[in-house]
Amino acid sequence: MALCALRRQLLKRSSSCGAWGRCMQRWSSGCVYSDVHGFNQLEIREKLQAFPGGSVDLLKQDSGVAVLTINNPSRMNALSGSMMVDLEERVSQLENWTDGKALIVRGAAETFCSGSDLNAVRAISNPQDGMKMCMFMQNALTRLLRLSLISVALVEGRALGGGAELATACDFRLMASDSVIQFVHKHMGLVPGWGGATRLVRIVGSQNALKLLAGALKVDPELGLQVGLADGVLQDPQGQEGAGTPLQQAEKWLSSYIKGPAPVIQAVKKVVLSGRELPLSEALRTEKDVFGTVWGGPANLQALASKSKHK
């Protein structure tokens, strides 16, 4: 597993720090499961790749904003087995993108994602393979959320089941005016298994999460804003002149949060990430280490020279 430079530094520094060192080792790997849990990543990758279809495409732009596109429009961008592997590989590429600031996750052809492709699901419906697929996707989506990039899910059309879970693996969610997020797992006799329930509770709180999951409620933009699942609603590009495409609107929305050098934006994401996931004392130590990577750096020195603190 590729680690970003900061995580390698933190892991090295923490190797002799007892419980904190062990905690940092688990967090810095990005993964929830490993061979310790009976998880063989190569084995499940081979199983998933036996079910092809669609792709997950990555475009890294000079602006520091990457666009990740779920591309399987003939099946409402359902994730085939090979697409799950694609997703994990694209996350690995983003983990090593030193010049990146932000990530937009979207679906092709004006719909987000309808979850997993049922053809692949039926073929691996035995409990053993189901658990392996669950662990694989939890690892991939946890690593996506832990990227040192500010991420936003651009939700057009429908985000259903696993697609709704994918949306929760981003820092923010922007919804098109006619879009719907729906955790339909109950209708399939299931609960979320890709980490979506855990993330949903942290986003909207346990009461709202219970309503959305137990009721399989269709979350439109109004309800999304009300419960805190949506962070903004896009303008209708056909109904409002000059609104721009949904992708352009998402990039504009992100612009105020990613203004500045990439190392500073990444540092902001890292301290928020550690505050969210680590116990207080470990989070404070991590914040100190991240602070040390930018203190006296080019952006800090330039700001001091220009006295830009209060601008």
XYZ file of C-alpha atoms in Angstrom:
311
model
C 0.000 0.000 0.000
C 1.334 3.358 -1.044
C 1.562 5.938 1.734
C 1.872 9.667 1.357
C 5.136 11.216 2.522
C 3.635 12.670 5.686
C 2.152 9.378 6.761
C 5.514 7.682 6.289
C 7.124 10.343 8.453
C 4.478 9.967 11.145
C 4.777 6.187 11.078
C 8.557 6.384 11.459
C 8.342 8.875 14.320
C 5.679 6.866 16.096
C 7.358 3.457 15.844
C 8.780 3.744 19.360
C 5.818 5.484 21.001
C 3.888 2.525 22.367
C 0.108 2.652 21.997
C 0.243 5.858 19.962
C 2.653 4.235 17.541
C 0.378 1.240 17.068
C -2.637 3.499 16.555
C -0.787 5.572 13.970
C 0.347 2.448 12.129
C -3.266 1.315 11.726
C -4.480 4.763 10.680
C -1.612 5.561 8.316
C -2.110 2.381 6.277
C -5.450 3.748 5.092
C -6.981 0.273 5.201
C -9.442 -1.235 7.636
C -8.655 -4.868 6.800
C -5.502 -6.837 6.076
C -4.334 -10.446 6.129
C -4.627 -10.297 9.933
C -8.401 -10.288 9.375
C -8.263 -13.135 6.865
C -8.456 -10.699 3.962
C -6.474 -11.591 0.834
C -6.648 -8.586 -1.477
C -5.126 -10.340 -4.495
C -7.633 -13.166 -4.223
C -10.697 -10.909 -4.168
C -9.260 -8.719 -6.957
C -9.051 -11.791 -9.183
C -12.645 -12.747 -8.358
C -13.934 -9.233 -9.037
C -12.059 -8.872 -12.331
C -13.935 -11.913 -13.638
C -17.006 -9.640 -13.940
C -16.067 -6.893 -16.432
C -17.973 -3.886 -17.671
C -17.623 -0.128 -17.529
C -14.685 1.748 -16.078
C -13.674 4.217 -13.412
C -11.818 7.061 -15.113
C -9.476 9.582 -13.527
C -8.501 12.982 -14.889
C -5.897 14.950 -12.937
C -5.936 18.621 -13.950
C -3.216 21.258 -13.711
C -5.516 23.222 -11.381
C -4.972 20.549 -8.724
C -8.561 19.325 -9.068
C -9.030 15.707 -10.172
C -12.261 14.300 -11.601
C -13.153 10.667 -10.912
C -15.918 9.410 -13.205
C -18.001 6.282 -12.632
C -18.573 5.208 -16.224
C -21.101 2.481 -16.936
C -24.105 4.407 -18.281
C -25.888 1.400 -19.793
C -26.379 0.116 -16.230
C -26.941 3.488 -14.502
C -23.231 3.481 -13.615
C -23.542 0.351 -11.489
C -20.147 -0.866 -10.299
C -19.113 -4.109 -11.977
C -16.460 -6.282 -10.382
C -13.726 -4.852 -12.596
C -14.911 -1.314 -11.787
C -14.451 -2.007 -8.078
C -10.850 -2.913 -8.854
C -10.549 0.202 -11.039
C -11.789 2.331 -8.151
C -9.183 0.917 -5.776
C -6.432 1.536 -8.348
C -7.547 5.145 -8.939
C -7.461 5.769 -5.181
C -3.881 4.476 -5.136
C -2.982 6.966 -7.879
C -4.560 9.810 -5.926
C -2.713 8.833 -2.745
C 0.522 9.538 -4.629
C -0.588 12.812 -6.253
C 1.628 15.339 -4.508
C 0.298 18.334 -6.460
C -3.382 17.617 -5.825
C -5.803 19.758 -3.856
C -9.271 18.385 -4.513
C -11.300 15.562 -6.015
C -14.725 15.586 -7.667
C -16.475 12.213 -7.856
C -19.225 12.021 -10.468
C -21.093 9.624 -12.711
C -21.193 9.578 -16.493
C -24.293 10.546 -18.489
C -25.914 12.681 -15.768
C -26.450 9.977 -13.180
C -24.249 9.230 -10.183
C -24.186 5.508 -9.389
C -26.795 2.796 -8.827
C -24.601 0.672 -6.572
C -23.148 -2.700 -7.429
C -23.881 -4.532 -10.676
C -26.344 -7.296 -9.813
C -24.682 -9.690 -12.265
C -21.520 -9.637 -10.183
C -23.457 -9.689 -6.915
C -25.406 -12.791 -7.895
C -22.205 -14.592 -8.900
C -20.526 -13.973 -5.538
C -23.635 -14.268 -3.387
C -22.149 -16.904 -1.079
C -21.334 -15.491 2.382
C -17.563 -16.000 2.101
C -17.166 -14.048 -1.139
C -19.687 -11.471 0.038
C -17.568 -10.732 3.099
C -14.437 -10.428 0.968
C -16.139 -7.991 -1.403
C -17.410 -6.049 1.614
C -13.894 -5.757 3.071
C -12.425 -4.801 -0.320
C -14.925 -1.964 -0.816
C -14.665 -0.773 2.786
C -10.907 -0.509 2.321
C -11.246 1.335 -1.007
C -13.857 3.830 0.225
C -12.076 4.422 3.544
C -8.899 5.223 1.640
C -10.926 7.530 -0.614
C -12.238 9.424 2.402
C -8.745 9.547 3.933
C -7.121 11.114 0.869
C -5.291 14.343 1.626
C -7.565 15.998 -0.952
C -10.795 17.870 -0.303
C -13.391 15.667 -1.986
C -16.918 16.360 -3.185
C -19.524 13.998 -4.621
C -21.290 15.634 -7.565
C -24.663 13.892 -7.411
C -26.718 14.037 -10.592
C -29.633 11.726 -11.242
C -29.690 8.883 -8.758
C -27.259 7.685 -6.111
C -28.736 4.375 -5.020
C -27.538 1.712 -2.582
C -23.781 1.422 -2.982
C -23.902 4.676 -4.946
C -25.285 6.410 -1.865
C -22.473 4.810 0.146
C -19.941 6.127 -2.378
C -21.346 9.639 -1.924
C -20.725 9.413 1.836
C -17.056 8.589 1.179
C -16.482 12.201 0.100
C -16.033 15.203 2.384
C -18.944 17.071 0.766
C -21.969 16.365 -1.418
C -23.452 18.696 -4.033
C -26.834 17.681 -5.444
C -28.379 18.590 -8.778
C -31.893 20.014 -8.467
C -33.546 16.798 -9.695
C -31.202 14.302 -7.998
C -31.988 11.675 -5.367
C -29.837 9.859 -2.815
C -31.456 6.692 -1.518
C -30.153 3.918 0.705
C -32.254 1.135 -0.853
C -30.454 -1.690 0.953
C -33.529 -2.663 3.000
C -35.436 -3.386 -0.197
C -32.685 -5.876 -1.098
C -32.820 -7.549 2.303
C -29.516 -5.949 3.258
C -27.865 -3.164 5.185
C -24.982 -1.040 3.880
C -21.721 -2.994 3.839
C -19.241 -0.611 2.236
C -19.026 1.613 5.327
C -21.974 3.770 4.279
C -23.986 3.347 7.464
C -21.059 4.267 9.702
C -20.240 7.319 7.603
C -23.911 8.323 7.372
C -24.252 8.378 11.161
C -21.235 10.687 11.377
C -22.646 12.978 8.686
C -26.311 13.300 9.696
C -26.432 11.842 13.234
C -27.876 8.558 14.426
C -31.549 9.640 14.440
C -31.544 10.870 10.855
C -29.417 7.920 9.724
C -31.958 5.514 11.214
C -34.767 7.263 9.347
C -32.903 7.210 6.026
C -31.883 3.556 6.340
C -35.015 2.058 7.931
C -37.338 4.080 5.705
C -35.207 3.783 2.571
C -36.194 7.424 2.125
C -35.642 9.227 -1.152
C -33.440 12.170 -0.222
C -34.041 15.060 -2.603
C -31.991 18.275 -2.342
C -34.431 19.883 0.094
C -34.318 16.946 2.513
C -30.577 16.587 1.915
C -29.970 20.151 3.093
C -32.366 19.699 6.005
C -30.605 16.648 7.458
C -27.076 17.734 6.490
C -26.421 15.093 3.836
C -26.169 17.751 1.104
C -23.788 20.696 1.335
C -25.204 22.578 -1.623
C -27.658 22.411 -4.517
C -26.607 23.056 -8.094
C -28.413 25.466 -10.366
C -30.263 24.019 -13.328
C -27.978 24.849 -16.294
C -30.969 24.820 -18.667
C -33.243 26.900 -16.484
C -30.699 29.540 -15.423
C -28.592 31.299 -18.009
C -24.900 31.363 -17.220
C -25.150 28.724 -14.505
C -22.514 26.547 -16.143
C -22.415 22.782 -16.318
C -22.726 20.789 -13.094
C -18.995 20.040 -13.221
C -18.166 23.729 -13.677
C -20.451 24.608 -10.766
C -18.751 22.008 -8.573
C -15.317 23.370 -9.445
C -16.497 26.915 -8.671
C -17.965 25.744 -5.336
C -14.657 24.124 -4.440
C -12.564 27.136 -5.444
C -12.909 29.028 -2.165
C -11.775 25.967 -0.189
C -8.705 25.143 -2.274
C -7.259 28.591 -2.808
C -3.568 28.402 -1.919
C -0.631 26.019 -2.337
C -1.291 22.272 -2.455
C 0.834 21.467 0.640
C -1.279 23.834 2.751
C -4.603 22.491 1.459
C -3.407 18.936 2.069
C -2.284 19.879 5.575
C -5.730 21.291 6.348
C -7.361 18.037 5.241
C -4.900 15.970 7.294
C -5.531 17.797 10.578
C -9.301 17.533 10.081
C -8.922 13.852 9.242
C -6.876 13.146 12.361
C -9.325 15.125 14.515
C -12.201 13.093 13.134
C -10.646 9.643 13.420
C -8.070 9.626 16.218
C -8.477 9.899 20.003
C -7.782 13.384 21.348
C -4.174 12.937 22.471
C -3.195 11.191 19.222
C -5.010 13.809 17.148
C -3.149 16.589 18.957
C 0.206 14.935 18.323
C -0.677 14.452 14.662
C -1.736 18.094 14.386
C 1.637 19.078 15.826
C 3.456 16.976 13.246
C 1.387 18.337 10.355
C 1.956 21.877 11.655
C 5.688 21.170 11.492
C 5.464 20.373 7.776
C 4.156 23.858 6.882
C 5.690 26.098 9.587
C 8.496 28.044 7.958
C 7.523 26.706 4.564
C 7.284 28.798 1.394
C 3.622 29.726 1.867
C 4.138 30.623 5.530
C 7.185 32.781 4.822
C 5.472 34.533 1.922
C 2.427 35.295 4.084
C 4.636 36.693 6.853
C 6.500 38.887 4.392
C 3.277 40.281 2.920
C 1.548 40.601 6.323
C -1.498 38.901 4.859
C -2.936 37.478 8.092
C -5.964 39.767 8.256
C -6.667 40.131 4.550
